[in-house]
XYZ file of C-alpha atoms in Angstrom:
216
model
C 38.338 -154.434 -287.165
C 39.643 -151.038 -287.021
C 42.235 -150.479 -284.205
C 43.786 -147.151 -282.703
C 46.571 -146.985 -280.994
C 47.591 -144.499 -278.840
C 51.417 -144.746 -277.980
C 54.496 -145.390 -279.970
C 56.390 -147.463 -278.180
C 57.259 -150.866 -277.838
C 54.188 -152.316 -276.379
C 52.507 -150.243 -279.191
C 55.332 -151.807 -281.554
C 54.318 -155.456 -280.276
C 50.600 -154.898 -280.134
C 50.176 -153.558 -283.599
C 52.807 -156.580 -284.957
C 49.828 -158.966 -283.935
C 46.931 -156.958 -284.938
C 48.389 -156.586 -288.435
C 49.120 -160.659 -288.535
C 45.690 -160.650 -287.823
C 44.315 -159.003 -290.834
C 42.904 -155.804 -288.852
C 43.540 -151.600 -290.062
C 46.079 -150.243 -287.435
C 46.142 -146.450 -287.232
C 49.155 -144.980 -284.394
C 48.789 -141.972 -283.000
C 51.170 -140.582 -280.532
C 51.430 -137.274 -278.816
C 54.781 -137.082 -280.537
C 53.318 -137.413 -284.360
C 57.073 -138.365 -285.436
C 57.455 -141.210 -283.575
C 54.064 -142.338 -284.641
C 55.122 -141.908 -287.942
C 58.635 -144.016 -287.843
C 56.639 -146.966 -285.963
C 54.496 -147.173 -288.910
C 57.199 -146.792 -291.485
C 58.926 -149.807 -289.348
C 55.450 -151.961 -289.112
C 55.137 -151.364 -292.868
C 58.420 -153.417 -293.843
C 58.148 -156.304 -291.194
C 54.056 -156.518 -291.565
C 53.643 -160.400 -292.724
C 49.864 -160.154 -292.478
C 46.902 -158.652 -294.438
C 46.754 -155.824 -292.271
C 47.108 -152.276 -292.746
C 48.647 -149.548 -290.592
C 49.127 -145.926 -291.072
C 49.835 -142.771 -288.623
C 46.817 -140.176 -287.596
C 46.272 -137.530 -285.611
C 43.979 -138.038 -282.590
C 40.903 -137.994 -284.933
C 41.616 -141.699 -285.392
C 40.085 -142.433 -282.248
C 36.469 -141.579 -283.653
C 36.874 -144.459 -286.294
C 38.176 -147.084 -284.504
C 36.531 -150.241 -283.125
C 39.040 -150.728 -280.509
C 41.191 -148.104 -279.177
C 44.430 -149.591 -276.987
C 46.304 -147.148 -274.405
C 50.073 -147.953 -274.780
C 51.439 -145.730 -272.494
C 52.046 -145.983 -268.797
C 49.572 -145.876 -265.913
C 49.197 -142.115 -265.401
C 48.937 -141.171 -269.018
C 46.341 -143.753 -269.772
C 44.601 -142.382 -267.122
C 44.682 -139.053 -268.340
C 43.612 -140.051 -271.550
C 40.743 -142.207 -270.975
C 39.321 -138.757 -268.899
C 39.948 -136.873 -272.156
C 38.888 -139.082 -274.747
C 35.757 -140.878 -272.447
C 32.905 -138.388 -274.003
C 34.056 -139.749 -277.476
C 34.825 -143.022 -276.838
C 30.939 -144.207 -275.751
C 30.281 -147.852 -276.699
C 33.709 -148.699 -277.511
C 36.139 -151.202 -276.585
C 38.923 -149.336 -274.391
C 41.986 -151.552 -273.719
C 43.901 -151.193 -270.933
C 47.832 -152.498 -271.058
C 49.249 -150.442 -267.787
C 50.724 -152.071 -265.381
C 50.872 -149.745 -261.799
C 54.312 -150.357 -260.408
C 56.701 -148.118 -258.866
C 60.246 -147.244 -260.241
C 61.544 -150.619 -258.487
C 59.752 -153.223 -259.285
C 58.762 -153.611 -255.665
C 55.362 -152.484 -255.593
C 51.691 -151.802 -256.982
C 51.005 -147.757 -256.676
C 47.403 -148.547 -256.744
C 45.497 -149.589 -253.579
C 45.010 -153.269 -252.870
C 40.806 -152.483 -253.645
C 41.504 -151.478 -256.909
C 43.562 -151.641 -260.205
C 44.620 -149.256 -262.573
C 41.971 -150.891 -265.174
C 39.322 -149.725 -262.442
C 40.446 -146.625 -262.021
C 40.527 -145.985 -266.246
C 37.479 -147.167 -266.276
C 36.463 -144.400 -263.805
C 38.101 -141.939 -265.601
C 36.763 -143.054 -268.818
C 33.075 -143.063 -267.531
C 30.180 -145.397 -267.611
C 29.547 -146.023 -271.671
C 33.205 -147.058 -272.206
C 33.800 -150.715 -272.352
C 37.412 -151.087 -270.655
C 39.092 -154.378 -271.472
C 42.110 -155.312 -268.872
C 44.772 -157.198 -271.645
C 48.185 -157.317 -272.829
C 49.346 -156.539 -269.634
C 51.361 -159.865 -268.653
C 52.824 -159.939 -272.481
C 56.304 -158.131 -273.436
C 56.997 -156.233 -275.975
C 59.397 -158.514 -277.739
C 57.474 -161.410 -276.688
C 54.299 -160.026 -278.869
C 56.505 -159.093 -282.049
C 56.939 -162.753 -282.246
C 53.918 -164.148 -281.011
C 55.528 -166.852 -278.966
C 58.199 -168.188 -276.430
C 59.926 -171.367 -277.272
C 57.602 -171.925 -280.129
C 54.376 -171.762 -277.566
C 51.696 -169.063 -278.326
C 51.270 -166.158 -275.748
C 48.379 -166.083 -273.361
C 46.446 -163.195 -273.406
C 44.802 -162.354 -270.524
C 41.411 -160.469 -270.738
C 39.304 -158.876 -267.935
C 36.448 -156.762 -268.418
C 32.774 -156.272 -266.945
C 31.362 -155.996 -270.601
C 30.721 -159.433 -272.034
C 30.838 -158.831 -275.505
C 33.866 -156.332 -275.318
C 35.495 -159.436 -273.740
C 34.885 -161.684 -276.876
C 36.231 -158.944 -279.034
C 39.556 -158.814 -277.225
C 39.542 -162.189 -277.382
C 38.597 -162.387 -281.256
C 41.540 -159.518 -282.153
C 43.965 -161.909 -280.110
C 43.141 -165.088 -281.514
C 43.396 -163.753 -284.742
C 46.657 -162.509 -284.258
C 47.774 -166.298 -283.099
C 47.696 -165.631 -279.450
C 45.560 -167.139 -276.980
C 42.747 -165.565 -275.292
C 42.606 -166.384 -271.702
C 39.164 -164.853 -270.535
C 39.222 -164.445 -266.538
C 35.393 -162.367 -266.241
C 34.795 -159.085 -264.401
C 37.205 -156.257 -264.283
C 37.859 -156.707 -260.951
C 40.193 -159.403 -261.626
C 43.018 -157.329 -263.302
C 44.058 -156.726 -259.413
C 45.172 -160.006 -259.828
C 46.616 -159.634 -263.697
C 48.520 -156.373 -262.094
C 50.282 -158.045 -259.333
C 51.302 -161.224 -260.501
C 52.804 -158.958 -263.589
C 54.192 -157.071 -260.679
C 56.544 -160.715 -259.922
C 56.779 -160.729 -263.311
C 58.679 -157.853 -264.105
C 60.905 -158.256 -260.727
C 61.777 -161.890 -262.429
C 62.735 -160.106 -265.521
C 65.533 -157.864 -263.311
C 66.915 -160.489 -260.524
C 70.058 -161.851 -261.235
C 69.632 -164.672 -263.715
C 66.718 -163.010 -264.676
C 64.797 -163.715 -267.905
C 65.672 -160.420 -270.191
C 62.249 -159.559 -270.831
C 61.696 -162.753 -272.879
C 59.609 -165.211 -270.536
C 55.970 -165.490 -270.876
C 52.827 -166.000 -268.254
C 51.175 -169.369 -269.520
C 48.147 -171.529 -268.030
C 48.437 -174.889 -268.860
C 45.907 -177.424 -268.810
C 44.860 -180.965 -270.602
């Protein structure tokens, strides 16, 4: 598959490490092109995969198959309004999680998520995907915590743009954790909310813990 990314970051960093292991074309774009262009340089010398990556301007988002917003809550917003007209039929992925500055709260309403509200924003013929959200960006460079795969969890209203989140993670060695309609990333947001506070708290994890279902 052909995947844009728009952010260069280190969600965008961590994202792109599995997509690559997974054998898929990465293109980065960024609204600062240098920093799009030092990601790739970086994902080009650690890539272990088939994959391929390289930097383009926003024109990138026309080709893709998937397009992923790696940037926080407000931008993605912004950008699936922008880029909505262009993106019809496409898989949109949604990574933001809507907290404030402390880690105390969700700055979306209780009725809604942020993957609603991009999906608003976006418009009707985008297929938004909820995933990536409870992952870390460290955690997704290597795939794992204490040798176990990441769960990805996925939430979207459009079947088949489900099954193609889910294909793109299990290719990249993760594991797809399909929970149904886009309602349900209220749910992904806020227990990412405890999450992140876990990550902060005394003792805390560093950033480095996963979310993981386990089952027989």
């Amino acid at each position: 598959m052909k995947i844009t990314i728009i952010g260069a970051g280190n969600m965008a960093r961590g994202i792109a490490t599995r997509v690559l292991a997974g054998g898929h074309t990465v293109t980065i774009t960024a609204k600062d092109p240098g920093k799009a262009v030092r990601l790739v340089d970086e994902l080009r010398q650690q890539a272990d995969g088939a994959g391929r990556v390289g930097a383009d301007d926003e024109a990138a988002v026309d080709q893709a198959d998937i397009v992923v917003l790696a940037v926080p809550f407000d931008a993605a917003r912004q950008l699936a309004a922008s880029y909505g007209p262009r993106l019809g039929g496409k898989v949109l992925i949604d990574i933001s999680n809507p907290v404030d500055a402390t880690l105390d709260a969700l700055v979306v309403a209780p009725d809604t998520s942020a993957a609603e509200q991009i999906a608003e924003a976006a418009g009707a013929e985008v297929r938004v995907v909820k995933a990536f959200n409870t992952t870390f960006a460290a955690t997704l460079v290597a795939g794992q915590v204490h040798g176990t795969p990441l769960d990805v969890f996925i939430a979207g209203d459009d079947q088949s743009a489900r099954e193609e989140v889910a294909d793109l993670v299990a290719s990249g060695g993760l594991n797809p954790v399909d929970v149904g309609a886009l309602e349900h990333a209220r749910q992904l947001e806020g227990f990412q909310l405890l999450h992140m506070a876990l990550q902060i708290r005394e003792g805390g994890y560093g950033w480095a813990s996963t979310i993981k279902i386990v089952a027989p």
